[in-house]
PDB file of C-alpha atoms and ligand atoms in Angstrom:
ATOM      1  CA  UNK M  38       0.000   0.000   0.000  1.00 96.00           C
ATOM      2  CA  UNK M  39       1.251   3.727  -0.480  1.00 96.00           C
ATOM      3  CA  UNK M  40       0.239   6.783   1.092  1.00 97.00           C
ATOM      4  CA  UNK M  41       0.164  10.290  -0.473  1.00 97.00           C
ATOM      5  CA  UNK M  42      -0.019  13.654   1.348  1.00 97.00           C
ATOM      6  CA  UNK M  43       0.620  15.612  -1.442  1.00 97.00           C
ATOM      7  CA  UNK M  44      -1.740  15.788  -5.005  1.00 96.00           C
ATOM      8  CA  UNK M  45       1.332  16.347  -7.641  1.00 95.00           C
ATOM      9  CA  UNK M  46       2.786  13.149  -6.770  1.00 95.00           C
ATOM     10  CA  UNK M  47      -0.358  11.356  -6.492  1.00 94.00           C
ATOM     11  CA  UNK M  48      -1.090  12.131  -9.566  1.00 91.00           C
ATOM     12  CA  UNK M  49       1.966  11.330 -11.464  1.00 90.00           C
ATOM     13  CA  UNK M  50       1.585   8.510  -9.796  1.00 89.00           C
ATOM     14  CA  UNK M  51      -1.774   7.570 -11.505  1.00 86.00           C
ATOM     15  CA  UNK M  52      -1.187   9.010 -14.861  1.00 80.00           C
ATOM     16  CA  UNK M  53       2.053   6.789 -15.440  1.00 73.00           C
ATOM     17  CA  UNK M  54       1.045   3.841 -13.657  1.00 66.00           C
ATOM     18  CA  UNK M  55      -2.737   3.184 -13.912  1.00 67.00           C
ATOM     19  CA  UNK M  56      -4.302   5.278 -16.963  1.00 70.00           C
ATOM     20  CA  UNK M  57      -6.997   3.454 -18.753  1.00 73.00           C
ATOM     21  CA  UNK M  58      -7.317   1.274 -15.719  1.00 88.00           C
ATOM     22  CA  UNK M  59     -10.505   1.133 -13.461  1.00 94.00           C
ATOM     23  CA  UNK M  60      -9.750   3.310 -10.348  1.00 95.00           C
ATOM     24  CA  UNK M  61     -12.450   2.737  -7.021  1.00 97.00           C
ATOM     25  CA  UNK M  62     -12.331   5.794  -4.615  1.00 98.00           C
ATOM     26  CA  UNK M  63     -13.888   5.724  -1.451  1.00 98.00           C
ATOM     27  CA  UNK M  64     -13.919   8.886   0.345  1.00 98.00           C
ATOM     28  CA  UNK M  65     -13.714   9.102   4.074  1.00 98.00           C
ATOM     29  CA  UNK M  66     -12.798  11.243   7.126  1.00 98.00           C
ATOM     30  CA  UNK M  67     -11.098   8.589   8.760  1.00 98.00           C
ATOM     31  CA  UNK M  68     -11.359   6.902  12.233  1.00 97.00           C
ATOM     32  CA  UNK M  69     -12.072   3.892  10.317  1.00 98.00           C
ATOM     33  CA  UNK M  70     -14.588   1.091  11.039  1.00 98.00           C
ATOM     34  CA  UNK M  71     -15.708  -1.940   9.578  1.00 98.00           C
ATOM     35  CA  UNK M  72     -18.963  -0.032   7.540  1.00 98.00           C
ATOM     36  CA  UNK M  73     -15.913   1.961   5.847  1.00 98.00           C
ATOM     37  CA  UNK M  74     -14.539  -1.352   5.132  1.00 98.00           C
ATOM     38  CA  UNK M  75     -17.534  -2.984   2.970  1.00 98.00           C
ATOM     39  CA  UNK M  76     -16.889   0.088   0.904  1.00 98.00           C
ATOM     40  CA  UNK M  77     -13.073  -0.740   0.480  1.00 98.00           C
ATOM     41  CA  UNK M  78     -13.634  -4.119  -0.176  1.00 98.00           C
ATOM     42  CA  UNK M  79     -16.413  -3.542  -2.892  1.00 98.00           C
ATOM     43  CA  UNK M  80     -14.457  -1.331  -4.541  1.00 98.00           C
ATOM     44  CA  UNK M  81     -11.279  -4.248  -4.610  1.00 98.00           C
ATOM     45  CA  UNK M  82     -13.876  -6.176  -6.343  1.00 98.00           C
ATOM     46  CA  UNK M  83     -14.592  -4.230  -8.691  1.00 97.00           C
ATOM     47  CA  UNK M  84     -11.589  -2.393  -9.641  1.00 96.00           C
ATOM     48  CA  UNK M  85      -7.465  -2.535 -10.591  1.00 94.00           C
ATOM     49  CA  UNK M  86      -6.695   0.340  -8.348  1.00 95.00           C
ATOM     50  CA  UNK M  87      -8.625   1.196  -4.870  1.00 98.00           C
ATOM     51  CA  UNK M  88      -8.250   4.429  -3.389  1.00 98.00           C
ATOM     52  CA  UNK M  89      -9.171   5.646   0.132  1.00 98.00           C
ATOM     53  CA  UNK M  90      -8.968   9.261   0.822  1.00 98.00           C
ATOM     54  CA  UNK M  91      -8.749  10.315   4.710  1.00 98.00           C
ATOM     55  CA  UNK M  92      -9.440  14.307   4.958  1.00 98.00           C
ATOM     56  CA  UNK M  93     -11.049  15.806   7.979  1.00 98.00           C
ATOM     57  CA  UNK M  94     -12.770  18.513   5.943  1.00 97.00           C
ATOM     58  CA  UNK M  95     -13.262  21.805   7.768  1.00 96.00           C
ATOM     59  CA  UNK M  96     -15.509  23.204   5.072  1.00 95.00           C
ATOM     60  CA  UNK M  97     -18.351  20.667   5.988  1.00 96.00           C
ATOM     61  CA  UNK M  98     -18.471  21.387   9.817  1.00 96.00           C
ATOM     62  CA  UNK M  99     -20.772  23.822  11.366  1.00 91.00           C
ATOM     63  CA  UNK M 100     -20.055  23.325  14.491  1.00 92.00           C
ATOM     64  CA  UNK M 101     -15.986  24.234  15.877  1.00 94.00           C
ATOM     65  CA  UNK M 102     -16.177  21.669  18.746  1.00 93.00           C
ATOM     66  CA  UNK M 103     -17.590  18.888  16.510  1.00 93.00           C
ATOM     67  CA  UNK M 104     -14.268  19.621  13.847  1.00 95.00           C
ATOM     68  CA  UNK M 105     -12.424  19.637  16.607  1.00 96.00           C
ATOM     69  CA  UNK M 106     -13.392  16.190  18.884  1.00 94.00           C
ATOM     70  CA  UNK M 107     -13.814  14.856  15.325  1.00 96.00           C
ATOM     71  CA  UNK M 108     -11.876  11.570  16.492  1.00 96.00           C
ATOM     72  CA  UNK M 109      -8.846  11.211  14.724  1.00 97.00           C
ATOM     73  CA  UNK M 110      -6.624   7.741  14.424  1.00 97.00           C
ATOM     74  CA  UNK M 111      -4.480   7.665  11.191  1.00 98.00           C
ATOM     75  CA  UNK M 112      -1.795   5.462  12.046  1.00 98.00           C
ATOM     76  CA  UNK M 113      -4.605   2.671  12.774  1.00 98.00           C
ATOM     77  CA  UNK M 114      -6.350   3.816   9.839  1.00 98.00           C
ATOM     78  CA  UNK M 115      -3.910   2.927   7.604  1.00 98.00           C
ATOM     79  CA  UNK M 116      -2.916  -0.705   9.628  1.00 98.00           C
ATOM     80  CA  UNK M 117      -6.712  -1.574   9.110  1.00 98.00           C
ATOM     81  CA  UNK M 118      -6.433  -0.423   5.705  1.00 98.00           C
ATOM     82  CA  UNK M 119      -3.561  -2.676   4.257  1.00 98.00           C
ATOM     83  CA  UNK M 120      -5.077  -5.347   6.091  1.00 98.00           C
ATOM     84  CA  UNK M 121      -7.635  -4.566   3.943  1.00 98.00           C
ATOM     85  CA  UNK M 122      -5.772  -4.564   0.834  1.00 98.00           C
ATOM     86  CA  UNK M 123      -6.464  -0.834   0.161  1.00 98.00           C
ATOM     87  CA  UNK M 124      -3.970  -0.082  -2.568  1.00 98.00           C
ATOM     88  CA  UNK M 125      -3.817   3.780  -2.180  1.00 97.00           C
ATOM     89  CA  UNK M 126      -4.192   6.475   0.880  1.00 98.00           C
ATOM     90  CA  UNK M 127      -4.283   9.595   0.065  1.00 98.00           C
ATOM     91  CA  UNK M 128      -4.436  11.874   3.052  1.00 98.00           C
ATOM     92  CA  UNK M 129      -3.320  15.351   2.612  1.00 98.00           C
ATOM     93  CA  UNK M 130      -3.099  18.197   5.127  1.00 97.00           C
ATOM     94  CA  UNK M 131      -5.246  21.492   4.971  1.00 95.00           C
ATOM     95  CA  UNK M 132      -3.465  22.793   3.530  1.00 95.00           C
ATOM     96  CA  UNK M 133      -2.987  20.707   1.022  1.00 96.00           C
ATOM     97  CA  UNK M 134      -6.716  20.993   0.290  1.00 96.00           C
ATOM     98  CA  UNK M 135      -6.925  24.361   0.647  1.00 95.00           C
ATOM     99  CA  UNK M 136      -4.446  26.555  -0.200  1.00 90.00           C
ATOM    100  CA  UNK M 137      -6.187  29.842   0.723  1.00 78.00           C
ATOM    101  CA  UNK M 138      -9.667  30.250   2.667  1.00 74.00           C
ATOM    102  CA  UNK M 139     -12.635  29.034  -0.409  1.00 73.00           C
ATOM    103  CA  UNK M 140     -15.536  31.088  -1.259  1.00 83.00           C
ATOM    104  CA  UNK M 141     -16.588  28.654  -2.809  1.00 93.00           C
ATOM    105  CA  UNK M 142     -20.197  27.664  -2.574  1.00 96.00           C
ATOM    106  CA  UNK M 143     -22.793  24.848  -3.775  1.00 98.00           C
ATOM    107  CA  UNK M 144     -26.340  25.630  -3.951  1.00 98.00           C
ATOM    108  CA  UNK M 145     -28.520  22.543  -4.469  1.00 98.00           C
ATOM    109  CA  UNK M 146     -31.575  24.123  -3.910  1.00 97.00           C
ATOM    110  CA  UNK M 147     -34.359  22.745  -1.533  1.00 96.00           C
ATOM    111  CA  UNK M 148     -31.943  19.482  -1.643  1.00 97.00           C
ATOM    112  CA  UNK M 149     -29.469  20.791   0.520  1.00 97.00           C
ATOM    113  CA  UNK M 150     -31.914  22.891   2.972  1.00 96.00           C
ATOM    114  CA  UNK M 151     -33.890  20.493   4.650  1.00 97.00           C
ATOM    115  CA  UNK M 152     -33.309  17.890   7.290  1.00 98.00           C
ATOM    116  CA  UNK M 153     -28.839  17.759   7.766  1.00 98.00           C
ATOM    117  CA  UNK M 154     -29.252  21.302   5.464  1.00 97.00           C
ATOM    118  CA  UNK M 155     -31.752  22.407   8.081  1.00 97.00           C
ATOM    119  CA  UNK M 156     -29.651  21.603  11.353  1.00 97.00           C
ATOM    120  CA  UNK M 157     -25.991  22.094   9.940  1.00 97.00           C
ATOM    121  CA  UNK M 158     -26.094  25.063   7.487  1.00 96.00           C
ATOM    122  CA  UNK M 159     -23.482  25.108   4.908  1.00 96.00           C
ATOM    123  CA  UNK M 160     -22.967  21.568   5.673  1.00 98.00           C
ATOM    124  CA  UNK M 161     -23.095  20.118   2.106  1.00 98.00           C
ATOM    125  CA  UNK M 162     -21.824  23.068   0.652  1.00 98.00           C
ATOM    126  CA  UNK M 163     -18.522  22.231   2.455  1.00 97.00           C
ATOM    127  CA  UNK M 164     -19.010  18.005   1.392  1.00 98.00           C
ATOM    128  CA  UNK M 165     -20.016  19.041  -2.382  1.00 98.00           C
ATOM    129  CA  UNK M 166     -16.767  21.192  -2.125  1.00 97.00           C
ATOM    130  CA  UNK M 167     -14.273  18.687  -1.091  1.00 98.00           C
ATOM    131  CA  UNK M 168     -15.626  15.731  -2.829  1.00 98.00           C
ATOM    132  CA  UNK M 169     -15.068  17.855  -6.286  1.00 98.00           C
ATOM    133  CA  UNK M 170     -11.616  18.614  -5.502  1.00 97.00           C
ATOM    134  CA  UNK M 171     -11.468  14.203  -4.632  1.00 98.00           C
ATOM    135  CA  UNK M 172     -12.943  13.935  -7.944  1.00 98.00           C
ATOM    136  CA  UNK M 173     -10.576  15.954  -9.683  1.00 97.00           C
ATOM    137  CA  UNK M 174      -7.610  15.030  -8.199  1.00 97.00           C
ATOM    138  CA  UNK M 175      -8.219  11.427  -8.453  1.00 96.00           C
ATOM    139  CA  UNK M 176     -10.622  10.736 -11.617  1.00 94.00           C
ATOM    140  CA  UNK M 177     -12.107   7.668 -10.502  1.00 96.00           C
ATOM    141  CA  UNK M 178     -14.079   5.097 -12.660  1.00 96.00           C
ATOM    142  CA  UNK M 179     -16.230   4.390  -9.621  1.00 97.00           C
ATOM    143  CA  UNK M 180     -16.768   6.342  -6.222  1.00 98.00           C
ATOM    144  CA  UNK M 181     -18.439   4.427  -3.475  1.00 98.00           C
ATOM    145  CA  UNK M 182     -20.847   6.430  -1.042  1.00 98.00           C
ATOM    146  CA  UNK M 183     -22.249   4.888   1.740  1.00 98.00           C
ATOM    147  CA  UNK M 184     -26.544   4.910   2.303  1.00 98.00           C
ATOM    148  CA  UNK M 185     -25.576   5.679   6.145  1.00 98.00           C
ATOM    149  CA  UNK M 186     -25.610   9.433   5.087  1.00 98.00           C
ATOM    150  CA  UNK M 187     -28.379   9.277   2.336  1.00 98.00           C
ATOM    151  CA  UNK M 188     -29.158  13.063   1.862  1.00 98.00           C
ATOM    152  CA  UNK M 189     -25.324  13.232   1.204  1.00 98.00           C
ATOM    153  CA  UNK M 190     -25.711  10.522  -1.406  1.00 98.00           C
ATOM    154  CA  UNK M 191     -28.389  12.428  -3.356  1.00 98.00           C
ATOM    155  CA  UNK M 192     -26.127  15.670  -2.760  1.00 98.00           C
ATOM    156  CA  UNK M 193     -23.283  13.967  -4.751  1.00 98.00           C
ATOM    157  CA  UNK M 194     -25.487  12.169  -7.260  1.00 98.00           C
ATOM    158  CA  UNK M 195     -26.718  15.685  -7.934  1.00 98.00           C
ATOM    159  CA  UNK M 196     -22.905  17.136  -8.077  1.00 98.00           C
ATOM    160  CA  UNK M 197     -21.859  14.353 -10.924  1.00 98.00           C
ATOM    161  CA  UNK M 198     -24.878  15.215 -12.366  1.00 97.00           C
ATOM    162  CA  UNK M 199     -24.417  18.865 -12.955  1.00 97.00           C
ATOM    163  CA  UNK M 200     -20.965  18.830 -12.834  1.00 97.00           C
ATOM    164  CA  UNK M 201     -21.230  15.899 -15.574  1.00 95.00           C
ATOM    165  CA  UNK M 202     -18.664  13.892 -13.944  1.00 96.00           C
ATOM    166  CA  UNK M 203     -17.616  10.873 -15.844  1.00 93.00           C
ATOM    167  CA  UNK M 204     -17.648   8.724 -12.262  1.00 96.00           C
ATOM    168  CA  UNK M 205     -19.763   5.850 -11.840  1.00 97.00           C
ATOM    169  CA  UNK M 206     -21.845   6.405  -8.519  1.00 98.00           C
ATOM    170  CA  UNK M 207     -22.337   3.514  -5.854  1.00 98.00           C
ATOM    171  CA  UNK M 208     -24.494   3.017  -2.837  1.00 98.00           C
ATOM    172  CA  UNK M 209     -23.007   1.067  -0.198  1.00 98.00           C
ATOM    173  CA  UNK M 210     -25.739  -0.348   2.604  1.00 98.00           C
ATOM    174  CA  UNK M 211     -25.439   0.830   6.076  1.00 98.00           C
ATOM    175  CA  UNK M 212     -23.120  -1.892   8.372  1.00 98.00           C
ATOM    176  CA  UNK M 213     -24.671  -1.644  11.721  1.00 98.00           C
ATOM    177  CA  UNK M 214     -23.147  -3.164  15.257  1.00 98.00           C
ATOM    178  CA  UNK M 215     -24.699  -6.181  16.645  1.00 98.00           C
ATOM    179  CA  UNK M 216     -27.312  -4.159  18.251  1.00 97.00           C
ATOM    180  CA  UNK M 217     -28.970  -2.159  14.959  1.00 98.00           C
ATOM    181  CA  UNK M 218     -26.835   0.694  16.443  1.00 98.00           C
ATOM    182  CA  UNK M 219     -25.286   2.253  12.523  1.00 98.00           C
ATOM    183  CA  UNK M 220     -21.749   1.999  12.749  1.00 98.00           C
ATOM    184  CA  UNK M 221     -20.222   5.613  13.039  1.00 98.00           C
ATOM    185  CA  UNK M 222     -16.678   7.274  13.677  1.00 96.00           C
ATOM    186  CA  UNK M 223     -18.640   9.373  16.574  1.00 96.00           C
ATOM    187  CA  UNK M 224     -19.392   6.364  18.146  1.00 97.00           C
ATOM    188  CA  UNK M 225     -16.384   5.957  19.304  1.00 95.00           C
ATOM    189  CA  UNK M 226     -17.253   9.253  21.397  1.00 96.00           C
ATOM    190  CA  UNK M 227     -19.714   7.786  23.512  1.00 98.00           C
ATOM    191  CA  UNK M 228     -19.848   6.914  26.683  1.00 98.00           C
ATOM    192  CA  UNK M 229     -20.745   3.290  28.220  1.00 98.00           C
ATOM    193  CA  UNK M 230     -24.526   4.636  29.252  1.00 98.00           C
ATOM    194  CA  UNK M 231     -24.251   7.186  25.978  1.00 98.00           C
ATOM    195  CA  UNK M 232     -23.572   3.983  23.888  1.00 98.00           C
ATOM    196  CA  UNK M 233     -26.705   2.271  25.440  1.00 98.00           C
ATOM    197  CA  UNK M 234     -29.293   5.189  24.121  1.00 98.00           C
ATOM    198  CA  UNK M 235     -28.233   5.215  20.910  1.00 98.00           C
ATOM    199  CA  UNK M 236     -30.289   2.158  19.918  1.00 98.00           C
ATOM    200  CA  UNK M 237     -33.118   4.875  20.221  1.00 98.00           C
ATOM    201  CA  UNK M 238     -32.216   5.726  16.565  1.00 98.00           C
ATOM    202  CA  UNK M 239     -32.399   2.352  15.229  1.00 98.00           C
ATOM    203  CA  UNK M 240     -35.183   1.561  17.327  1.00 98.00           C
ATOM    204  CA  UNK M 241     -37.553   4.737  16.346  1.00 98.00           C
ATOM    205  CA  UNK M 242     -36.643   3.438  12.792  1.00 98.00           C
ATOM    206  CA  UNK M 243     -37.964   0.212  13.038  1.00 98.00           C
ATOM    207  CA  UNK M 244     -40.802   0.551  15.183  1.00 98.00           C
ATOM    208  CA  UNK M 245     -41.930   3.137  13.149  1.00 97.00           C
ATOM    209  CA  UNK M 246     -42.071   0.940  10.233  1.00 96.00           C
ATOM    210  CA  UNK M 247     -43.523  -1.499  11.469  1.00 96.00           C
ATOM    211  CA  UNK M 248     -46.590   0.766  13.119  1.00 95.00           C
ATOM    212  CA  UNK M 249     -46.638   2.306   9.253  1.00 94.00           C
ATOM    213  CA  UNK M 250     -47.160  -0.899   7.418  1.00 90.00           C
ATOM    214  CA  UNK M 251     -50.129  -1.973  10.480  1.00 92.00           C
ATOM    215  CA  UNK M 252     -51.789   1.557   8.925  1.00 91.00           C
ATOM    216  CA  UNK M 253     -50.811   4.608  11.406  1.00 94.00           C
ATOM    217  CA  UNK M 254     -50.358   7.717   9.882  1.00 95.00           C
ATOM    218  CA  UNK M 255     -46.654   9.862   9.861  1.00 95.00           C
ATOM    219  CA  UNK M 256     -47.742  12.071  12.128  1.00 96.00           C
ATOM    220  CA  UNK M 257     -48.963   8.981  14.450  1.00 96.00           C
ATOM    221  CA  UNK M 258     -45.257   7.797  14.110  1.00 97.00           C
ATOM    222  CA  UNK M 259     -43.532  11.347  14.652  1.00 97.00           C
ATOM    223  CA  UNK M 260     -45.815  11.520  17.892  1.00 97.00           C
ATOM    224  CA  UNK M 261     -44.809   8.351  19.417  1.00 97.00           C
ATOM    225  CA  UNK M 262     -40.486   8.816  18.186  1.00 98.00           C
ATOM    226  CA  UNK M 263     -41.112  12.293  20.424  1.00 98.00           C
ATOM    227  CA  UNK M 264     -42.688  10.888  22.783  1.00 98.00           C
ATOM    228  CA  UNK M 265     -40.167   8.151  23.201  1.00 98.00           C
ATOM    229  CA  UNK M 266     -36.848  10.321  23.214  1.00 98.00           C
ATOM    230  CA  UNK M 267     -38.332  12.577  25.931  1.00 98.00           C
ATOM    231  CA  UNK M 268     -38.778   9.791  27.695  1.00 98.00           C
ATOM    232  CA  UNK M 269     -34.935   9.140  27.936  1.00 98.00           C
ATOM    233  CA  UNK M 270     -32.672  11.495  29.826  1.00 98.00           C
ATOM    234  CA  UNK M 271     -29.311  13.299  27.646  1.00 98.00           C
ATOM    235  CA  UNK M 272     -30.673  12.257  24.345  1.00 98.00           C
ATOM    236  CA  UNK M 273     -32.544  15.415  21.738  1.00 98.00           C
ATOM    237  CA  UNK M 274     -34.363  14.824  18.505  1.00 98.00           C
ATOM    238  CA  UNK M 275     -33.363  17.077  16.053  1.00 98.00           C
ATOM    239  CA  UNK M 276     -35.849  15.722  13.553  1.00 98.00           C
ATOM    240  CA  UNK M 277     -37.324  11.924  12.341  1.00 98.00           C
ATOM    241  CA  UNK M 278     -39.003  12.713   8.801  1.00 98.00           C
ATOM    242  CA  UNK M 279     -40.208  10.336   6.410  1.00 97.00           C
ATOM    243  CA  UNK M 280     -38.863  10.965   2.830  1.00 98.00           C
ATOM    244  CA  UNK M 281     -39.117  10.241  -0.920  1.00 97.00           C
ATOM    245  CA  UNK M 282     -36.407   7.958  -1.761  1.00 97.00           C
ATOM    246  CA  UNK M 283     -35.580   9.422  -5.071  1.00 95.00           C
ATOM    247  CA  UNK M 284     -35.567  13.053  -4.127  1.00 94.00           C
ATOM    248  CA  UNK M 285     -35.950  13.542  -0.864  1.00 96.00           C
ATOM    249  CA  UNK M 286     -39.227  15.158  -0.798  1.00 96.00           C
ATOM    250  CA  UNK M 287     -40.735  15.190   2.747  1.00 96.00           C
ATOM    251  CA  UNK M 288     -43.886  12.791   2.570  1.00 95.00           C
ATOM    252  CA  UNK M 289     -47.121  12.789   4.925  1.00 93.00           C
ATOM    253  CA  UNK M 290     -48.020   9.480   3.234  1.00 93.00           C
ATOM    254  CA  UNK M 291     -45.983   6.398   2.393  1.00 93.00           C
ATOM    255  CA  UNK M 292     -45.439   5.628  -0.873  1.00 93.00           C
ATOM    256  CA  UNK M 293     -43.930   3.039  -3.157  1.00 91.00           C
ATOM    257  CA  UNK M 294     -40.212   4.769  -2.731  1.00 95.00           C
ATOM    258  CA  UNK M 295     -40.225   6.297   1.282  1.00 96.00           C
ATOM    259  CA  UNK M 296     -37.368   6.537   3.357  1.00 98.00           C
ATOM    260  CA  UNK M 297     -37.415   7.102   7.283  1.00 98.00           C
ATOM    261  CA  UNK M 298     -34.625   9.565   7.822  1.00 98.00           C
ATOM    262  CA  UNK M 299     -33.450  10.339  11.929  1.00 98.00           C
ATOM    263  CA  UNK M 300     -31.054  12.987  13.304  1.00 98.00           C
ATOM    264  CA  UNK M 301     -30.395  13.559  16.946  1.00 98.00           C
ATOM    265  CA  UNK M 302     -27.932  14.426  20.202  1.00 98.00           C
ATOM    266  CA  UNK M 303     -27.250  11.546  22.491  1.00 98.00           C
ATOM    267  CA  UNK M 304     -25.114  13.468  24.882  1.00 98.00           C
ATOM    268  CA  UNK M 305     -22.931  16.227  23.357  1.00 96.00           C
ATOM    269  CA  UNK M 306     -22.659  13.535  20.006  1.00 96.00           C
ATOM    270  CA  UNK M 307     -24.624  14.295  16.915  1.00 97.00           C
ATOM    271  CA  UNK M 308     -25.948  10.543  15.728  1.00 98.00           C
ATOM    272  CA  UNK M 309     -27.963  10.015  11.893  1.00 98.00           C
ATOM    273  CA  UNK M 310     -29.859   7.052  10.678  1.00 98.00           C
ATOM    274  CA  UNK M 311     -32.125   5.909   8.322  1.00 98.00           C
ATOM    275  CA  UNK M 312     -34.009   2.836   6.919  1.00 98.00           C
ATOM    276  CA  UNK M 313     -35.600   2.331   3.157  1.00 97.00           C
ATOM    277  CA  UNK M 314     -39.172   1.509   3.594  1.00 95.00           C
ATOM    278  CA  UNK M 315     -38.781  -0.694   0.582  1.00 84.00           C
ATOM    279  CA  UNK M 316     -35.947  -2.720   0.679  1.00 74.00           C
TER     280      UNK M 316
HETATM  281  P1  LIG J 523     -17.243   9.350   6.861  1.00 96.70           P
HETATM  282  O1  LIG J 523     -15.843   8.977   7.184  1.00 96.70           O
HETATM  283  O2  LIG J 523     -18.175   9.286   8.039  1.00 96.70           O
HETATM  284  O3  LIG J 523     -17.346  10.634   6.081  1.00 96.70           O
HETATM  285  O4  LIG J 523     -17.784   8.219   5.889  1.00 96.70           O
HETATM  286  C1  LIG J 523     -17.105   7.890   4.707  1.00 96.70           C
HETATM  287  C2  LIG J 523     -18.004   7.029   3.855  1.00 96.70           C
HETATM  288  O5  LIG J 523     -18.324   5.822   4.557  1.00 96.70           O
HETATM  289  C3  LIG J 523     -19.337   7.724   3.519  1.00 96.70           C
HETATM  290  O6  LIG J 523     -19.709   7.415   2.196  1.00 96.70           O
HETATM  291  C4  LIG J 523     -20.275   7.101   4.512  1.00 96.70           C
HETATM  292  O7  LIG J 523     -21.628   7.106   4.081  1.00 96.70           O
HETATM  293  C5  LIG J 523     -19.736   5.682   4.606  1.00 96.70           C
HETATM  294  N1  LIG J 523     -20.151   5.088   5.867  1.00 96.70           N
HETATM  295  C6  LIG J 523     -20.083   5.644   7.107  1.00 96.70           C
HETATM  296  N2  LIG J 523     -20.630   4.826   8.022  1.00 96.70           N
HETATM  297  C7  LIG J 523     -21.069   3.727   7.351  1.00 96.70           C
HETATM  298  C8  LIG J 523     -21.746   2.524   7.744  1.00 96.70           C
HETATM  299  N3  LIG J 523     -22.101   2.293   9.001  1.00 96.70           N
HETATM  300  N4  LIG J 523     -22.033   1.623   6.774  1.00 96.70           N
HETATM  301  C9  LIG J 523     -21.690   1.854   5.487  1.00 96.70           C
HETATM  302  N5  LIG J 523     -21.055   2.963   5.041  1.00 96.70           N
HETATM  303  C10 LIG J 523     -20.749   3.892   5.971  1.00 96.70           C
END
């Protein structure tokens, strides 16, 4: 395996060695765990050359102290990854990324305004910003995205879109611990009782389907997913919506393509879920 920190040799790098070849990238902000994985090891399937970029992006935080506890663990990052077979790390500094402060925006219109949009402004402005530059720099045939953070999905299947990216998109299934609990990097930043409560996501998810499909209505389900985090101590809703699956439409009815989408605090650590009413 080799490791970049730097773009100009990475991409000399690719140009001499691996033109014309099919190239799987798999974007990630590190603190690696076994959901980031399945998208490593799909993209070895499928592809000569797999690439895993680690990059902390600034641009896509709202918050200071979230950037800042974001956990950070590159030297077991990169053991995990060669165990995994990853051929290619590219993990540059801030710098690196961003030379002077960007202006840059992204505007996806209602897209990127509701639900994460609503609660972390700017947010995929900053993720539609670094995952162009990823794009560029690397040119992959394939990227893999994983279904844990849908809305960003449809944010970058909108970006190749526009953009007219020649990149195959993939969506990845969310790897969950034994529990239901969706594996996360901010895991790792809960306590023993914190790490208890966060089944309420999963849990709110699948209760809630299964009270849909016996007939209740969406705001029947909304009621009882309040009613159930204030019934837990240190845990906030910040909102449990049910979706369109293709565009992300909020929905007051299921329909053939819904998705159940949930964002909340269990202590001081921002947790998101969701579950495909379809699949
Ligand atoms: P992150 O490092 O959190 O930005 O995630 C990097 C990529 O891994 C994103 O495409 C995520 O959607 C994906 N990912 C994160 N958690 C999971 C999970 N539990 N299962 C599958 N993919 C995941």
């Amino acid at each position: 395996m080799q490791v970049f920190k730097e773009i100009k040799p990475l991409r000399a790098f690719l140009k001499d060695k691996w033109n014309n070849i099919s190239i799987g990238l798999v974007p990630t902000m590190g603190a690696l765990h076994a959901g980031h994985l399945s998208l490593i090891k799909a993209s070895k399937e499928e592809n000569k050359l797999t690439i895993c970029s680690i990059f902390v992006n600034p641009t896509q935080f709202n918050n200071p102290s979230d950037l800042e506890k974001y956990p950070r663990t590159l030297n077991s990052d990169l053991q995990l990854l060669e165990q995994t077979g990853c051929d290619i790390v590219f993990a540059p500094d801030r710098i690196e990324m961003y030379q002077n402060a960007s202006n840059l925006k992204f505007d996806f219109g209602q897209l990127d305004k509701i639900l994460e949009g609503e609660f972390r402004p700017g947010h995929f402005s900053g993720v539609a910003l670094v995952v162009s530059k990823l794009f560029h720099i690397v040119q992959p045939t394939i990227a893999y995205f994983g279904q844990k953070d849908f809305q960003q999905f449809k944010i970058i299947e909108k970006l190749i879109e526009e953009l007219k990216f020649d990149i195959h998109l993939k969506r990845m299934p969310v790897f969950r611990e034994a529990d239901g609990l969706a594996m996360s990097s901010r895991n790792m930043r809960l306590s023993e009782p914190e790490r208890k409560k966060a089944i309420v996501l999963y849990e709110s998810l699948i209760a809630s389907k299964k009270l849909l499909t016996q007939g209740i209505s969406i705001s029947q389900a909304k009621e009882f997913v309040k009613q159930k985090w204030e019934s837990i101590a240190g845990i906030k809703l910040d909102y449990f919506e049910l979706a369109d699956s293709e565009n992300l439409n909020l929905l007051e009815t299921v329909t053939g393509k819904s998705v159940l989408l949930i964002a909340g605090f269990v202590g001081e650590v921002r947790l998101i879920d969701n579950l495909l009413l379809n699949e």
